PDB file of C-alpha atoms in Angstrom:
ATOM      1  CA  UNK A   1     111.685 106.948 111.886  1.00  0.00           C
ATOM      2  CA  UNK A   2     110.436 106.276 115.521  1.00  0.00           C
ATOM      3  CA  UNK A   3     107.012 105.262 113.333  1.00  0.00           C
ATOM      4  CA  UNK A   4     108.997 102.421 111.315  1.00  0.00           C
ATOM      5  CA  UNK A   5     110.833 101.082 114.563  1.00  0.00           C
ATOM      6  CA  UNK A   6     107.433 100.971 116.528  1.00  0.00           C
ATOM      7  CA  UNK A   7     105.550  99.237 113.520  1.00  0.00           C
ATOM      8  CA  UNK A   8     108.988  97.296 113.623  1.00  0.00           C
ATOM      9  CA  UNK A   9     108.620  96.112 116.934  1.00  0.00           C
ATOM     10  CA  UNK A  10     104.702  95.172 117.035  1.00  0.00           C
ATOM     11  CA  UNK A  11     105.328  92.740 114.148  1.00  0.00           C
ATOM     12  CA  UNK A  12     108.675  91.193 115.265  1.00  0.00           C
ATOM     13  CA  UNK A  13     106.758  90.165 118.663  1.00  0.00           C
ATOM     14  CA  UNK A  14     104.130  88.432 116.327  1.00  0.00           C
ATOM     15  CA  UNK A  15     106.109  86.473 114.025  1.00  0.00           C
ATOM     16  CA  UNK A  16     104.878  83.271 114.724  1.00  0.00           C
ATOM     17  CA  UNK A  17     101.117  84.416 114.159  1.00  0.00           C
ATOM     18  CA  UNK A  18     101.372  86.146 111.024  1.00  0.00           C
ATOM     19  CA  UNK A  19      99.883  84.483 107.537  1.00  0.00           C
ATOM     20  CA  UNK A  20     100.669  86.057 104.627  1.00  0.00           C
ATOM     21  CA  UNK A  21      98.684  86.669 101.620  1.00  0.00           C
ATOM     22  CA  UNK A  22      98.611  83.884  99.307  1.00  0.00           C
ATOM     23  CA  UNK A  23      98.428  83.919  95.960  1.00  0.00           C
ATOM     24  CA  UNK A  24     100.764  85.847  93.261  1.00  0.00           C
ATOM     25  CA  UNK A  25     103.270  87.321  95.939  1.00  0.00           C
ATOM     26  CA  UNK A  26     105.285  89.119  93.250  1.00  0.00           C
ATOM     27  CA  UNK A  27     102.564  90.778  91.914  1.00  0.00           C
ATOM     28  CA  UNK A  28     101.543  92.250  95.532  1.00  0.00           C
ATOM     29  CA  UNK A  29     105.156  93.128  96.219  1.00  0.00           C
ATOM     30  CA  UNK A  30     105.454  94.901  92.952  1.00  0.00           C
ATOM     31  CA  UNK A  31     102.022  96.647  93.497  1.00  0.00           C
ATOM     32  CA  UNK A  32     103.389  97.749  97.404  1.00  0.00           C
ATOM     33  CA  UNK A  33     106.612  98.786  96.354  1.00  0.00           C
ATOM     34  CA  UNK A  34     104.634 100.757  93.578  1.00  0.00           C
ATOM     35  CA  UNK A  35     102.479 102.673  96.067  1.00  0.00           C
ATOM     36  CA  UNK A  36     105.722 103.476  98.260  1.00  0.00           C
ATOM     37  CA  UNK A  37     107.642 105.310  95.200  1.00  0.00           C
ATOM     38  CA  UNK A  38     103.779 107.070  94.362  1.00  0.00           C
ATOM     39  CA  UNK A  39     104.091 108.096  97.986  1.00  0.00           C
ATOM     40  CA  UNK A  40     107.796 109.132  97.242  1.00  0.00           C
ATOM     41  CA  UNK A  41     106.733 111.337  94.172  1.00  0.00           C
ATOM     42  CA  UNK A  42     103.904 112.877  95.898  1.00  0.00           C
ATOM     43  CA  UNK A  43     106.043 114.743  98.468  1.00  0.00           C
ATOM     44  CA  UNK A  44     109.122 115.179  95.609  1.00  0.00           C
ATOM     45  CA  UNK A  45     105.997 117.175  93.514  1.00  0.00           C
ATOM     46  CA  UNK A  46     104.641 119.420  96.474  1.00  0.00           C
ATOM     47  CA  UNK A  47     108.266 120.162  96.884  1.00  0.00           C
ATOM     48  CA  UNK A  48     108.699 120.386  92.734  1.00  0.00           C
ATOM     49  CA  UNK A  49     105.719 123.624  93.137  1.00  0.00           C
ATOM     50  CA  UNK A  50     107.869 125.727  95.961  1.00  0.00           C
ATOM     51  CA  UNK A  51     111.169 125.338  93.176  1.00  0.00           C
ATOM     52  CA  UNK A  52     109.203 127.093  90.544  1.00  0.00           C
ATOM     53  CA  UNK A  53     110.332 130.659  91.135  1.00  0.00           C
ATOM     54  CA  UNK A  54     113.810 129.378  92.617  1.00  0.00           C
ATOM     55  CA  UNK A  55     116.805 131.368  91.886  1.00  0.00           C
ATOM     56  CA  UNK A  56     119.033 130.622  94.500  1.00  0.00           C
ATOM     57  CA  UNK A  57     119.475 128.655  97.978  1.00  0.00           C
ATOM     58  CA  UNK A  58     118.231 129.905 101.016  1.00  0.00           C
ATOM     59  CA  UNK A  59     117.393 128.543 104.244  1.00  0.00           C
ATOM     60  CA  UNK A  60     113.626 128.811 104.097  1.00  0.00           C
ATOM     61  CA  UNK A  61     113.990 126.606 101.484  1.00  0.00           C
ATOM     62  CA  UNK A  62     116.303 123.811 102.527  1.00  0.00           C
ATOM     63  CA  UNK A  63     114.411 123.966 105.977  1.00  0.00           C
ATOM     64  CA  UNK A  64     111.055 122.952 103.568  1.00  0.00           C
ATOM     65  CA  UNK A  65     113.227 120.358 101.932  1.00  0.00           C
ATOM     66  CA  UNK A  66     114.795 118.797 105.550  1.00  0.00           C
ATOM     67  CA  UNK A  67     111.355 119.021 107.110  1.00  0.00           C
ATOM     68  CA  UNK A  68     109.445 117.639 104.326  1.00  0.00           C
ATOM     69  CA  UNK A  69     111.551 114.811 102.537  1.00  0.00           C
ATOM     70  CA  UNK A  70     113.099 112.757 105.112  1.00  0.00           C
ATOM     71  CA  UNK A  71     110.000 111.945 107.406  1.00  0.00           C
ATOM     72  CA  UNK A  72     107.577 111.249 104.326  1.00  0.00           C
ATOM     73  CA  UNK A  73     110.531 109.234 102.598  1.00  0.00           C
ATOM     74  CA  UNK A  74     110.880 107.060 106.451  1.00  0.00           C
ATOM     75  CA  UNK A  75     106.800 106.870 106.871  1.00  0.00           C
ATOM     76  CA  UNK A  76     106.242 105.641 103.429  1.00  0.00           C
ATOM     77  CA  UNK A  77     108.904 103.049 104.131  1.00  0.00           C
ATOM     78  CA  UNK A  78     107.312 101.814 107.233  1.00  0.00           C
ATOM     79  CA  UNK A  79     104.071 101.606 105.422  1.00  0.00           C
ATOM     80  CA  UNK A  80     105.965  99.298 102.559  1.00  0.00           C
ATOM     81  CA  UNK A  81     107.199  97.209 105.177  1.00  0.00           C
ATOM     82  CA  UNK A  82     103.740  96.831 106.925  1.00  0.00           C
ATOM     83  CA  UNK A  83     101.604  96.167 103.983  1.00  0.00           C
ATOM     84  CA  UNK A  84     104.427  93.770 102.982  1.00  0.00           C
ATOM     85  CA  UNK A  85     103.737  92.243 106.671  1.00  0.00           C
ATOM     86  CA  UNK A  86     107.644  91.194 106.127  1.00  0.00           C
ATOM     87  CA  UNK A  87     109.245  92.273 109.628  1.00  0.00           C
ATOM     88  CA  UNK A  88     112.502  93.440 110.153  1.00  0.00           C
ATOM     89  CA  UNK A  89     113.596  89.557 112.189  1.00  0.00           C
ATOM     90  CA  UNK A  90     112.946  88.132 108.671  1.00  0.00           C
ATOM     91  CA  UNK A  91     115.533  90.079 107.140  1.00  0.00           C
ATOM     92  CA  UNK A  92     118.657  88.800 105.732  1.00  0.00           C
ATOM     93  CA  UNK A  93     121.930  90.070 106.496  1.00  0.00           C
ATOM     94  CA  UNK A  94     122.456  92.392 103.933  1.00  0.00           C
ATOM     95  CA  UNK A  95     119.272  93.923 104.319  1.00  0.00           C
ATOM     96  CA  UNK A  96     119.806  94.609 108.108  1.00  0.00           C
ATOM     97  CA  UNK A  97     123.512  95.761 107.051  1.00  0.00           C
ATOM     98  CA  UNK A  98     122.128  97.976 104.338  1.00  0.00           C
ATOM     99  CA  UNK A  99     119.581  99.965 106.690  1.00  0.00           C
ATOM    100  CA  UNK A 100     121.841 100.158 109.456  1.00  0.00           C
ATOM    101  CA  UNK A 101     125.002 101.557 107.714  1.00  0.00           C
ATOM    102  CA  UNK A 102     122.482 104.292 105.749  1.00  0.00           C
ATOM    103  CA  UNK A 103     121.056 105.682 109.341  1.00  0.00           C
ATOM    104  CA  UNK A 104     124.961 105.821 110.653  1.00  0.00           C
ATOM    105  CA  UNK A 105     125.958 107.457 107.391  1.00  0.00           C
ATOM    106  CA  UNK A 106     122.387 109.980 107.865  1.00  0.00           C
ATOM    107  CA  UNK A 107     123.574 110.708 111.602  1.00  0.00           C
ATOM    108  CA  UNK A 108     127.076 111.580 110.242  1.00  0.00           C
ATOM    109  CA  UNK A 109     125.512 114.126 107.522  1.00  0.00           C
ATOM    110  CA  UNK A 110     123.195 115.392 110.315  1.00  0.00           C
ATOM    111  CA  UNK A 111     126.393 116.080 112.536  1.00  0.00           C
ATOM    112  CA  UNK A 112     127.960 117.548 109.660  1.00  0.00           C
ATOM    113  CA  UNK A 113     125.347 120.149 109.435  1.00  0.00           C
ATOM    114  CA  UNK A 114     124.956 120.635 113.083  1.00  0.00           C
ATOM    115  CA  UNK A 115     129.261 121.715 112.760  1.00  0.00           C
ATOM    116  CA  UNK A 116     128.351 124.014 109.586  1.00  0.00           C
ATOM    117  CA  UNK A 117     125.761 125.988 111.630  1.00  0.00           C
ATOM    118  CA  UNK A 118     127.890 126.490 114.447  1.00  0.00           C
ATOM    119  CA  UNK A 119     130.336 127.811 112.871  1.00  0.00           C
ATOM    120  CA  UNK A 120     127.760 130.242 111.241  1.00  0.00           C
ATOM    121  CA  UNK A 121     126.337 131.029 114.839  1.00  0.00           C
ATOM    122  CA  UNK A 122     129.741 132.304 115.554  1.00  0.00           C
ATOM    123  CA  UNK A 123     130.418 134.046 112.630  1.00  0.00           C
ATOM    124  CA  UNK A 124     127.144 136.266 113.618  1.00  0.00           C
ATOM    125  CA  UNK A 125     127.492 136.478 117.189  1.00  0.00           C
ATOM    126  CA  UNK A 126     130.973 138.122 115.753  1.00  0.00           C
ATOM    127  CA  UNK A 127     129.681 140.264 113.754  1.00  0.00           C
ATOM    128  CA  UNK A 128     127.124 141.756 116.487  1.00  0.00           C
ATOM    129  CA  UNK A 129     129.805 142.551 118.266  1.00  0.00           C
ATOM    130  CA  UNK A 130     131.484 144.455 115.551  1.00  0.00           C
ATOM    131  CA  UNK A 131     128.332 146.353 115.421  1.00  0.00           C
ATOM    132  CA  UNK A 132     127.774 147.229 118.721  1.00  0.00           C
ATOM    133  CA  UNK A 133     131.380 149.268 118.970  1.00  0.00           C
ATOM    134  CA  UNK A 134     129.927 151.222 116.099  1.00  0.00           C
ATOM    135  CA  UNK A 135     129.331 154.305 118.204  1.00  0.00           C
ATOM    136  CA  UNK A 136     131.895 154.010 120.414  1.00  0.00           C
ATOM    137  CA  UNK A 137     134.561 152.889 118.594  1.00  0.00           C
ATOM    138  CA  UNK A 138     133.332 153.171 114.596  1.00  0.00           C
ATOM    139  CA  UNK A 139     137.781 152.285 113.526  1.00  0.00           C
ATOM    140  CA  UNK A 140     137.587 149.169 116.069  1.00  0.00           C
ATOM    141  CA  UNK A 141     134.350 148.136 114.667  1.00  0.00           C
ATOM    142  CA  UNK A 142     134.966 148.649 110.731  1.00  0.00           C
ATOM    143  CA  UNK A 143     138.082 146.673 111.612  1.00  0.00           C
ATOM    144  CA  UNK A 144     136.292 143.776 112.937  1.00  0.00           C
ATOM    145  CA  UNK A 145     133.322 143.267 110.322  1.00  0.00           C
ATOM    146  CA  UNK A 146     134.153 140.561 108.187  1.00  0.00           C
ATOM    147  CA  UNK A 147     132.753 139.396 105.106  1.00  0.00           C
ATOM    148  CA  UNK A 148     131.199 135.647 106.750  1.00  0.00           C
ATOM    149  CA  UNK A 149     133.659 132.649 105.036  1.00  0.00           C
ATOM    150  CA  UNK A 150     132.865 129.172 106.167  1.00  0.00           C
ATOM    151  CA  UNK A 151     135.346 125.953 106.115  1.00  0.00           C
ATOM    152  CA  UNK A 152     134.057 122.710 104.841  1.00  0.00           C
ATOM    153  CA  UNK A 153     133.923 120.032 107.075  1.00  0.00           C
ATOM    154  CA  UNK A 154     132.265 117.388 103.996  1.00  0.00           C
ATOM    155  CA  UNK A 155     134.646 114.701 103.067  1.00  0.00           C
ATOM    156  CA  UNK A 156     132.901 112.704 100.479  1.00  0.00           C
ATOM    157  CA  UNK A 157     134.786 109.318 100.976  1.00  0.00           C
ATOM    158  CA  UNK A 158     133.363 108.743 104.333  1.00  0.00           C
ATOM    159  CA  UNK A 159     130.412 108.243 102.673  1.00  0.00           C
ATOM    160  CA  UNK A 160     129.406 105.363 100.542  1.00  0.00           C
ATOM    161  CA  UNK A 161     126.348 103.668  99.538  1.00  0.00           C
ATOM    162  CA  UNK A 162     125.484 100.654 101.267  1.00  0.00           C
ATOM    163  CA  UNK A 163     122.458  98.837  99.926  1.00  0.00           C
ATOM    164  CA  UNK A 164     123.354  95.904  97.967  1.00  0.00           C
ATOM    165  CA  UNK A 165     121.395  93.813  95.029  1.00  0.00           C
ATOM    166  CA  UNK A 166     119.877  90.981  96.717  1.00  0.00           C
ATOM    167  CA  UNK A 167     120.969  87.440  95.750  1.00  0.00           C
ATOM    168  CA  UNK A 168     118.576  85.247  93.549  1.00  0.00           C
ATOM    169  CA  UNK A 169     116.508  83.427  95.391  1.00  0.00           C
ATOM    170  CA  UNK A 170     114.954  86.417  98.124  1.00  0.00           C
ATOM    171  CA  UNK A 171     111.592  86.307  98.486  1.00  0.00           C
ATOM    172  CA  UNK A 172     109.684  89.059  96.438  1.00  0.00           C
ATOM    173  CA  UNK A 173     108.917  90.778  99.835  1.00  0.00           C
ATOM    174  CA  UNK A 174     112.865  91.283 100.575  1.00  0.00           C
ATOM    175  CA  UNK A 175     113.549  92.441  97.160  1.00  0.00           C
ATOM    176  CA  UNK A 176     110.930  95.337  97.123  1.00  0.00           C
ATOM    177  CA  UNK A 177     111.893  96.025 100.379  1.00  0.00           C
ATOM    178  CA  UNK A 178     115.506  96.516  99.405  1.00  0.00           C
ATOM    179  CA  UNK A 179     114.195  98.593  96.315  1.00  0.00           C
ATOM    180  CA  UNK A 180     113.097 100.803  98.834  1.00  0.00           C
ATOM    181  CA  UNK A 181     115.758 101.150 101.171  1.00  0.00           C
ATOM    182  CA  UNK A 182     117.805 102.144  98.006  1.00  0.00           C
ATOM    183  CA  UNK A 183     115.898 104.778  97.261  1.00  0.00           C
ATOM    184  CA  UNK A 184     115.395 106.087 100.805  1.00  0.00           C
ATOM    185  CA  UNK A 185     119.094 106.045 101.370  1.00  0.00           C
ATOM    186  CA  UNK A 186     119.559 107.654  97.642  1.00  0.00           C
ATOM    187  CA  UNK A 187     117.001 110.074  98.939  1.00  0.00           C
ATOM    188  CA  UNK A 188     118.076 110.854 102.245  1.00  0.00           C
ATOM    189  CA  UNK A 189     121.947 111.372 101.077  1.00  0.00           C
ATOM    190  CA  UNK A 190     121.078 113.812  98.674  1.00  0.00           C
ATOM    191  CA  UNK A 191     118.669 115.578 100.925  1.00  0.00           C
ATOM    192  CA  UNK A 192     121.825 115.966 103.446  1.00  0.00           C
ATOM    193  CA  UNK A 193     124.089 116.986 100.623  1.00  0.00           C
ATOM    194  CA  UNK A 194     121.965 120.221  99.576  1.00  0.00           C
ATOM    195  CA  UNK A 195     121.671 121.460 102.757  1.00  0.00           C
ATOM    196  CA  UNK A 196     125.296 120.984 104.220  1.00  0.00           C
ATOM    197  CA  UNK A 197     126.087 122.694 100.607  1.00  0.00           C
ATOM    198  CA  UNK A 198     123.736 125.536 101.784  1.00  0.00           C
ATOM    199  CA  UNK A 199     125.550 125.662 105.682  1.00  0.00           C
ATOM    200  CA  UNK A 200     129.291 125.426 104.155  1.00  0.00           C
ATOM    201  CA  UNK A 201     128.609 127.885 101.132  1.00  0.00           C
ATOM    202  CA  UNK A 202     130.185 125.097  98.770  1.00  0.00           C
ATOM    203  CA  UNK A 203     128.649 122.806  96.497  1.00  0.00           C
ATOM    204  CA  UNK A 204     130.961 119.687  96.982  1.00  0.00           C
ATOM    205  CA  UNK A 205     128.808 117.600  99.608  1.00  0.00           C
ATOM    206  CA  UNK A 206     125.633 118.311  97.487  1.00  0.00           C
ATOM    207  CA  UNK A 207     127.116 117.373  94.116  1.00  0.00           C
ATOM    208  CA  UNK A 208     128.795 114.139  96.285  1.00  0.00           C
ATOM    209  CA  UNK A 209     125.501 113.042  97.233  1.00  0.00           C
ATOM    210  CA  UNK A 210     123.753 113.578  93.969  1.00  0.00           C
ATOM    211  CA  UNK A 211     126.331 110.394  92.454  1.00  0.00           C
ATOM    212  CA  UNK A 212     125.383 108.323  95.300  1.00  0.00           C
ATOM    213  CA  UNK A 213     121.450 109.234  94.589  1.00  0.00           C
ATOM    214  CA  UNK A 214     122.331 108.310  90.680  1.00  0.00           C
ATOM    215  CA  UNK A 215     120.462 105.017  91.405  1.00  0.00           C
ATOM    216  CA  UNK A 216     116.598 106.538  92.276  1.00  0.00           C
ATOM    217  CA  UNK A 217     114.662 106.308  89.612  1.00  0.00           C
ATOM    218  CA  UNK A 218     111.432 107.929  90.627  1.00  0.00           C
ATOM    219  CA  UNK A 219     111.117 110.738  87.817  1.00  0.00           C
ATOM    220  CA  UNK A 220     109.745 113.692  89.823  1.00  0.00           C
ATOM    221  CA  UNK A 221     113.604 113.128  91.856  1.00  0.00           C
ATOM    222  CA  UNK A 222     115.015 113.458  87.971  1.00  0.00           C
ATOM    223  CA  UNK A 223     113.244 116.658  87.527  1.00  0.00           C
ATOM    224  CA  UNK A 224     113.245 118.150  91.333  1.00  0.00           C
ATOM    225  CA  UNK A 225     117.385 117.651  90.909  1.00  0.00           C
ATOM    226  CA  UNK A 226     117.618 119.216  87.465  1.00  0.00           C
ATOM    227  CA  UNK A 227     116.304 122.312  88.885  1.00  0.00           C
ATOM    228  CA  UNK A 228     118.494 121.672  92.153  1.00  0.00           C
ATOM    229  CA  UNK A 229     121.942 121.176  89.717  1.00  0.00           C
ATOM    230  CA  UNK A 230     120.866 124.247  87.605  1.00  0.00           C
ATOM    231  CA  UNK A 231     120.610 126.457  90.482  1.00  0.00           C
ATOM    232  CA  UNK A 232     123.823 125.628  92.169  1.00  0.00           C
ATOM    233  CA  UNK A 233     125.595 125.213  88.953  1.00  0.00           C
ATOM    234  CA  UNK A 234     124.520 129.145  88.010  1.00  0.00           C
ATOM    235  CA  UNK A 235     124.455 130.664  91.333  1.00  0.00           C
ATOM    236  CA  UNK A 236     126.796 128.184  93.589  1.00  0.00           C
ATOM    237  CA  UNK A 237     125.898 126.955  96.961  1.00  0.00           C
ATOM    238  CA  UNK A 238     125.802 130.490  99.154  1.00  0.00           C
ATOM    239  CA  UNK A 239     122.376 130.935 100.736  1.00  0.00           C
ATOM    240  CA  UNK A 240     120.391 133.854 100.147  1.00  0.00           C
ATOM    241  CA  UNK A 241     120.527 134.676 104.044  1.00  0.00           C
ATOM    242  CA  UNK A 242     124.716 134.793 103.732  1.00  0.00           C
ATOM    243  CA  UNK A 243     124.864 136.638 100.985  1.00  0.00           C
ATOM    244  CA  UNK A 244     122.460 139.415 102.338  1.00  0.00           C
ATOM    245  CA  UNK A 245     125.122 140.069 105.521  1.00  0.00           C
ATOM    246  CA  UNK A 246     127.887 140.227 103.419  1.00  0.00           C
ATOM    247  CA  UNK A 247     126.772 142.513 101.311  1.00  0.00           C
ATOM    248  CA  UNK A 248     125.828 144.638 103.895  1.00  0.00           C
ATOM    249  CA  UNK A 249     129.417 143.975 105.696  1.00  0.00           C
ATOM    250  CA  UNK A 250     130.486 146.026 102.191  1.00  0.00           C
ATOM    251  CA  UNK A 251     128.329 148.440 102.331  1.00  0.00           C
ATOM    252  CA  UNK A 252     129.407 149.448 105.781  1.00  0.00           C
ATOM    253  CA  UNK A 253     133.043 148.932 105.146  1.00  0.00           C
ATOM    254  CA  UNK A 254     132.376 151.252 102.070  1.00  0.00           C
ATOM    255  CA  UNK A 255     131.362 154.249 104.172  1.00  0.00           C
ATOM    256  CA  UNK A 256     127.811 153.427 104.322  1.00  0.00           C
ATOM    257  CA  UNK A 257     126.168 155.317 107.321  1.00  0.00           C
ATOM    258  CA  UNK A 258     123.423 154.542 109.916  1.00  0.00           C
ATOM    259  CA  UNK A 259     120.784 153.033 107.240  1.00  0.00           C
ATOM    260  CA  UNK A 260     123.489 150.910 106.643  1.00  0.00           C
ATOM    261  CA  UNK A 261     123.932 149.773 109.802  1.00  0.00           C
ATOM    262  CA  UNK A 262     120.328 149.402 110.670  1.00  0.00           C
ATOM    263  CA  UNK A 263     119.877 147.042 107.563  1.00  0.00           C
ATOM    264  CA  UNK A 264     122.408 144.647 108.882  1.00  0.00           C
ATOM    265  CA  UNK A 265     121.554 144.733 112.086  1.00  0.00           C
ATOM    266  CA  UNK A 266     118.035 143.148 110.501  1.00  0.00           C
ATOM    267  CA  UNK A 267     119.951 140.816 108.226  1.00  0.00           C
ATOM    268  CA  UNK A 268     122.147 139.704 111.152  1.00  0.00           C
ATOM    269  CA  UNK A 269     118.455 138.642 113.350  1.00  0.00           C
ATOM    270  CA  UNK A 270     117.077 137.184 110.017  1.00  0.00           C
ATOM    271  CA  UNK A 271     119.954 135.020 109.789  1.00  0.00           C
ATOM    272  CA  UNK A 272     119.519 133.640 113.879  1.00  0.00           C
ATOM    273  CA  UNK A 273     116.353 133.398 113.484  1.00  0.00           C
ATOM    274  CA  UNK A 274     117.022 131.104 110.114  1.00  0.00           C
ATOM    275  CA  UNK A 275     119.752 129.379 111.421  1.00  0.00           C
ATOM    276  CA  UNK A 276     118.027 128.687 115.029  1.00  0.00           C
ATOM    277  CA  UNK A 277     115.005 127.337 113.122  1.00  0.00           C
ATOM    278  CA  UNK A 278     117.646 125.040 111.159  1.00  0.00           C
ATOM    279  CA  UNK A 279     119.191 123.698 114.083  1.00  0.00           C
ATOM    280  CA  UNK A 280     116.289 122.587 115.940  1.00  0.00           C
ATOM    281  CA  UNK A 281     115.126 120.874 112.711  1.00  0.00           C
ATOM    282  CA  UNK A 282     118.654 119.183 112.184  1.00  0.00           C
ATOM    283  CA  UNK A 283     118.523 117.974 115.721  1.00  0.00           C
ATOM    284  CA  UNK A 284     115.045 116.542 115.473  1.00  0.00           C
ATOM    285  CA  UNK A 285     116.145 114.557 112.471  1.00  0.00           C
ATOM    286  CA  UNK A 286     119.264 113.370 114.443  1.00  0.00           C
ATOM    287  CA  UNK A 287     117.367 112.237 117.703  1.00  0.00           C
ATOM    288  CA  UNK A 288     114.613 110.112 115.379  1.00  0.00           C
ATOM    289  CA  UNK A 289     117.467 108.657 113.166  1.00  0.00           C
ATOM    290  CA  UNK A 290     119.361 107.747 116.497  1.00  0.00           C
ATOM    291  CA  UNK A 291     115.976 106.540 117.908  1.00  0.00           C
ATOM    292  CA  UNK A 292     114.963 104.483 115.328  1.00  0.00           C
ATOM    293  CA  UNK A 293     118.426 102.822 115.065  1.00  0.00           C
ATOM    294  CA  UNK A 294     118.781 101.878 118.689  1.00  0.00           C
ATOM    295  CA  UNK A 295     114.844 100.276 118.691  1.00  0.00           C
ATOM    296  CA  UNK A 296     116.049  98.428 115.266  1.00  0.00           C
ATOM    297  CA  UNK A 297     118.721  96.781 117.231  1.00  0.00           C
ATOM    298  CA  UNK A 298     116.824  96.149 120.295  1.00  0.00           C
ATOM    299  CA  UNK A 299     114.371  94.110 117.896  1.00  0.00           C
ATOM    300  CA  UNK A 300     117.532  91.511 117.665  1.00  0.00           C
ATOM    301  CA  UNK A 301     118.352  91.852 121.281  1.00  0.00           C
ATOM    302  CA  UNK A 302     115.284  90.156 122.604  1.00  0.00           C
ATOM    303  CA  UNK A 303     114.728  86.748 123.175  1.00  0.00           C
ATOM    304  CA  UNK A 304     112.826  84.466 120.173  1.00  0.00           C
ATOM    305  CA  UNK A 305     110.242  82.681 121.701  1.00  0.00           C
TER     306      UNK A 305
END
């Protein structure tokens, strides 16, 4: 994002200078807007190889998904928009609306996820505690492990797609540029809506997102969701991680002994180290998204010459 609101910036302060390609414009536009959803599918298909073997949701994998969608979808975006040498203070309205109401609606997904992982920091730093009154206190501590149950947070009419068919008469530039943003924001929605399925253990926010992502029509998306919508369908939305500490909450609520004990005590640091890892990722996304939107605006802040 900060890459597409720097590029963003250098061309707005040369407006006046630029000369664009002559010739068959819609042709170029079609051939740019081409190369952006190649881009697209080349990072859908290195993601496409890691879902292979995929059984369930876990958070190695969403954190693969998070850190390797978004950016490549927001780079290959900037690139569109530089080789289309059509800078954001030529866009029209609905354009500007368009990209502007999909980062707000990205920062709210973002925050939704930051909530969801907070509430499954507590649950563990609760259950550590259970563990540690194991020896001293083995009735106190059987009492308090609990089997970790998240509340969703995801209400799926706060969120609505924004991008909106140009009128006739755009030039071919703006229309492959809103082509793009569509399936960026498609992209980016449905990105949000796995993983905030993974953090709240239930599959409404992904299968939310997946409507409002109906409209991409890059066909390694098609197939990378199939596989996405098969798993969750089968197995629901519970990552691997959760699962693993509450089945050893069981086992040790069953009468399982020190082994027992041992093993979650490893499942409890596998899931703070997963979670931590999450976080910092989820934050990352939120302070470029953030970023990015506050340089957009400042483009229409300073003075034309």
């Amino acid at each position: 994002m900060p890459l597409l609101l720097q590029t963003f910036n250098k061309l707005c302060s040369k407006l006046d200078n630029h000369h664009h390609r002559r010739g068959c414009k819609s042709s170029f536009s079609v051939s740019r807007l081409q190369a952006f959803e190649d881009d697209v599918s080349s990072c859908l298909n290195q993601l496409l190889l890691s879902t292979s073997d995929l059984k369930s949701l876990s958070f190695r994998w969403l954190l693969q998904l998070l850190q390797g969608l978004i950016p490549s979808i927001h780079q290959a975006f900037a690139k569109l928009v530089v080789d289309l040498e059509y800078p954001v203070g030529k866009w029209g309205a609905d354009l500007v609306d368009g990209y502007l109401n999909y980062s707000l609606n990205l920062l709210d997904l973002l925050n939704s996820i930051s909530f969801s992982l907070a509430q499954l920091r507590n649950s563990r730093v609760s259950l550590s505690y259970a563990l540690s009154l194991i020896q001293s206190s083995p009735l106190m501590a059987v009492s308090r492990l609990k089997p970790i149950v998240l509340k969703r947070s995801f209400e799926g009419s706060e969120i609505r797609g924004n991008v909106k068919d140009q009128k006739k008469g755009c030039s071919d530039e703006e229309w492959a540029i809103e082509k793009a943003l569509a399936t960026m924001e498609g992209l980016g929605y449905w990105v949000c809506g796995i993983v905030l399925s993974g953090c709240e253990g239930d599959s409404t926010a992904y299968f939310e997102m997946r409507r409002l992502a109906a409209g991409v029509t890059v066909p390694a998306f098609k197939v990378l969701d199939s596989v996405i919508f098969a798993v969750v369908s089968a197995k629901g939305s519970v990552l691997e991680e959760v699962e693993e500490v509450n089945a050893a909450v069981a086992k040790i609520i069953g009468g399982g002994g020190g082994e027992a004990v041992e093993e979650m005590r490893r499942r409890l640091g596998r899931l703070e180290k997963t979670v931590d890892g999450m976080g910092k990722e989820v934050d990352g996304r939120f302070s470029e998204v953030l970023d990015g939107r506050s340089r957009l605006l400042d483009v229409f802040r300073q003075p034309k010459h």
